[in-house]
Amino acid sequence: MADSGPPFELTVTHEGLDALVRAIRREEDGKLLRKELAKNMRNALRPGAATAKSSIMGMASSGTGTGPGLRAGIAKKIRPEVKLGGRWSGARVKAFKTPGLRGFPNAPKRTNRRDGGWRTLTYGREPWRTQTGKRQWFDDAFTNDADLHRAAVHEAMEAMARRLADRAR
């Protein structure tokens, strides 16, 4: 008997992921399979998160502040995120907000800006000044390796699809 593949079409799109999740839900141990798929997809994106963390840590620093480190605080909030089902299904690396970091919750977004920067007080007092970060540190971290990360996520999805197809036989 020839290998007919999984009983559903699998592509690296939201539709392909949704089809895989629907097939997992039909299984008795679907909850465990979903957890395993999410774990494998997160593991596939960990190198990308590490690259982004390395990129922000390479941002220049004046080193005059006494508060928590801006670069280290941003790096702690970068991690892979996987959601299976609901309004949004997919896998991505995300830089989450930093609410406890010097009252600067949008630090990841502001330091990544192509132009401008952010306004800050000089040592907590007037005058205001514009500070710039390392432009495009997050976006540039994925420019060269986007296909590699996409292929790793695709492989995690295909491994689960093959596993489900083997069960169906």
Short mmCIF file of C-alpha atoms in Angstrom, two decimals:
data_model
loop_
_atom_site.label_atom_id
_atom_site.label_comp_id
_atom_site.label_asym_id
_atom_site.label_seq_id
_atom_site.Cartn_x
_atom_site.Cartn_y
_atom_site.Cartn_z
CA MET A 1 0.00 0.00 0.00
CA ALA A 2 1.42 3.41 -0.98
CA ASP A 3 1.89 6.14 1.61
CA SER A 4 -1.20 8.28 1.21
CA GLY A 5 -0.03 10.93 3.71
CA PRO A 6 -2.24 12.56 6.28
CA PRO A 7 -6.01 12.54 5.84
CA PHE A 8 -5.99 16.33 5.40
CA GLU A 9 -4.04 18.92 3.47
CA LEU A 10 -1.16 20.49 5.36
CA THR A 11 0.42 23.77 4.37
CA VAL A 12 2.17 26.44 6.42
CA THR A 13 -0.82 28.71 6.53
CA HIS A 14 -3.45 29.38 9.11
CA GLU A 15 -5.77 27.05 7.21
CA GLY A 16 -3.20 24.24 7.28
CA LEU A 17 -2.59 24.72 10.98
CA ASP A 18 -6.32 24.87 11.67
CA ALA A 19 -6.80 21.60 9.75
CA LEU A 20 -4.08 19.97 11.82
CA VAL A 21 -5.61 21.21 15.08
CA ARG A 22 -9.05 19.93 14.02
CA ALA A 23 -7.54 16.51 13.32
CA ILE A 24 -5.83 16.53 16.71
CA ARG A 25 -9.10 17.38 18.46
CA ARG A 26 -10.70 14.25 16.99
CA GLU A 27 -8.14 12.06 18.76
CA GLU A 28 -8.71 10.65 22.24
CA ASP A 29 -5.51 12.16 23.61
CA GLY A 30 -5.95 15.36 21.62
CA LYS A 31 -5.08 17.61 24.53
CA LEU A 32 -1.70 15.95 24.99
CA LEU A 33 -1.05 16.03 21.24
CA ARG A 34 -1.84 19.76 21.09
CA LYS A 35 0.55 20.42 23.97
CA GLU A 36 3.26 18.43 22.24
CA LEU A 37 2.72 20.21 18.92
CA ALA A 38 2.86 23.62 20.61
CA LYS A 39 6.05 22.63 22.45
CA ASN A 40 7.71 21.43 19.25
CA MET A 41 6.71 24.61 17.40
CA ARG A 42 8.08 26.79 20.23
CA ASN A 43 11.32 24.81 20.18
CA ALA A 44 11.57 25.40 16.43
CA LEU A 45 11.41 29.18 17.03
CA ARG A 46 13.84 29.34 19.98
CA PRO A 47 16.90 30.05 17.77
CA GLY A 48 15.08 33.05 16.30
CA ALA A 49 14.25 34.37 19.76
CA ALA A 50 17.90 33.93 20.78
CA THR A 51 19.00 35.91 17.71
CA ALA A 52 16.61 38.74 18.59
CA LYS A 53 17.84 38.76 22.20
CA SER A 54 21.43 38.92 21.00
CA SER A 55 20.53 41.77 18.67
CA ILE A 56 18.99 43.94 21.40
CA MET A 57 21.90 43.23 23.73
CA GLY A 58 24.14 44.67 21.01
CA MET A 59 22.43 48.06 21.26
CA ALA A 60 24.74 50.83 22.45
CA SER A 61 24.30 51.98 26.03
CA SER A 62 25.44 55.10 27.80
CA GLY A 63 25.54 53.18 31.08
CA THR A 64 24.76 56.21 33.24
CA GLY A 65 21.43 55.07 34.64
CA THR A 66 21.00 53.39 38.00
CA GLY A 67 17.70 51.69 37.15
CA PRO A 68 17.17 48.24 35.70
CA GLY A 69 18.97 47.61 32.41
CA LEU A 70 16.89 48.53 29.38
CA ARG A 71 18.50 46.00 27.03
CA ALA A 72 18.34 43.12 29.51
CA GLY A 73 14.73 43.98 30.40
CA ILE A 74 13.70 43.88 26.75
CA ALA A 75 15.64 40.66 26.12
CA LYS A 76 13.79 38.92 28.97
CA LYS A 77 10.47 39.67 27.27
CA ILE A 78 11.35 38.10 23.90
CA ARG A 79 10.00 34.59 23.48
CA PRO A 80 8.32 32.28 20.99
CA GLU A 81 4.53 32.18 21.14
CA VAL A 82 2.28 29.44 19.77
CA LYS A 83 -1.50 29.46 19.78
CA LEU A 84 -3.56 26.61 18.43
CA GLY A 85 -7.20 27.49 17.91
CA GLY A 86 -9.26 30.48 18.88
CA ARG A 87 -9.17 33.79 17.06
CA TRP A 88 -5.53 33.50 16.03
CA SER A 89 -3.62 30.32 15.27
CA GLY A 90 0.05 30.33 14.52
CA ALA A 91 3.60 30.56 15.75
CA ARG A 92 5.70 33.68 16.10
CA VAL A 93 8.48 35.24 18.09
CA LYS A 94 7.15 38.16 20.05
CA ALA A 95 8.68 40.97 22.09
CA PHE A 96 6.16 41.46 24.86
CA LYS A 97 5.57 44.79 26.62
CA THR A 98 7.82 45.71 29.55
CA PRO A 99 5.50 47.39 32.08
CA GLY A 100 7.89 47.22 35.03
CA LEU A 101 10.88 48.60 33.17
CA ARG A 102 11.35 52.24 34.24
CA GLY A 103 7.74 53.04 33.37
CA PHE A 104 8.55 52.26 29.73
CA PRO A 105 6.05 49.58 28.67
CA ASN A 106 6.62 50.06 24.93
CA ALA A 107 10.41 49.73 25.10
CA PRO A 108 10.66 46.88 22.54
CA LYS A 109 8.56 48.77 20.01
CA ARG A 110 10.21 52.16 20.56
CA THR A 111 13.79 50.88 20.36
CA ASN A 112 13.00 49.04 17.11
CA ARG A 113 11.56 52.10 15.34
CA ARG A 114 13.03 52.99 12.00
CA ASP A 115 12.83 56.72 12.65
CA GLY A 116 12.40 58.96 15.62
CA GLY A 117 13.02 57.18 18.87
CA TRP A 118 11.42 58.12 22.16
CA ARG A 119 11.31 61.18 24.35
CA THR A 120 12.75 61.00 27.83
CA LEU A 121 13.60 63.36 30.65
CA THR A 122 17.25 63.96 31.38
CA TYR A 123 17.87 62.29 34.75
CA GLY A 124 14.16 62.54 35.55
CA ARG A 125 14.03 66.34 35.16
CA GLU A 126 13.71 68.85 32.36
CA PRO A 127 14.82 69.20 29.57
CA TRP A 128 13.26 66.57 27.38
CA ARG A 129 15.48 64.85 24.85
CA THR A 130 14.96 62.33 22.07
CA GLN A 131 16.76 59.04 22.51
CA THR A 132 17.21 56.51 19.72
CA GLY A 133 17.73 52.79 19.95
CA LYS A 134 19.25 50.25 17.60
CA ARG A 135 17.01 50.69 14.59
CA GLN A 136 15.26 47.57 13.31
CA TRP A 137 17.04 45.26 15.81
CA PHE A 138 14.03 42.93 16.01
CA ASP A 139 13.12 42.96 12.32
CA ASP A 140 16.71 42.52 11.13
CA ALA A 141 17.18 39.51 13.43
CA PHE A 142 14.80 37.52 11.22
CA THR A 143 15.66 38.85 7.77
CA ASN A 144 18.20 36.20 6.80
CA ASP A 145 16.74 33.21 8.65
CA ALA A 146 12.98 33.63 8.13
CA ASP A 147 12.80 30.68 5.72
CA LEU A 148 14.81 28.52 8.12
CA HIS A 149 12.41 29.23 11.00
CA ARG A 150 9.37 28.73 8.78
CA ALA A 151 10.77 25.36 7.65
CA ALA A 152 11.39 24.30 11.26
CA VAL A 153 7.79 25.10 12.22
CA HIS A 154 6.58 23.31 9.09
CA GLU A 155 8.63 20.24 10.04
CA ALA A 156 7.06 20.20 13.53
CA MET A 157 3.61 20.36 11.93
CA GLU A 158 4.44 17.64 9.41
CA ALA A 159 5.81 15.36 12.13
CA MET A 160 2.51 15.61 13.99
CA ALA A 161 0.55 15.09 10.75
CA ARG A 162 2.58 11.94 9.98
CA ARG A 163 1.94 10.70 13.50
CA LEU A 164 -1.81 11.19 13.08
CA ALA A 165 -1.73 9.51 9.65
CA ASP A 166 0.06 6.49 11.12
CA ARG A 167 -2.69 6.18 13.73
CA ALA A 168 -5.40 6.29 11.05
CA ARG A 169 -3.99 3.20 9.31
#
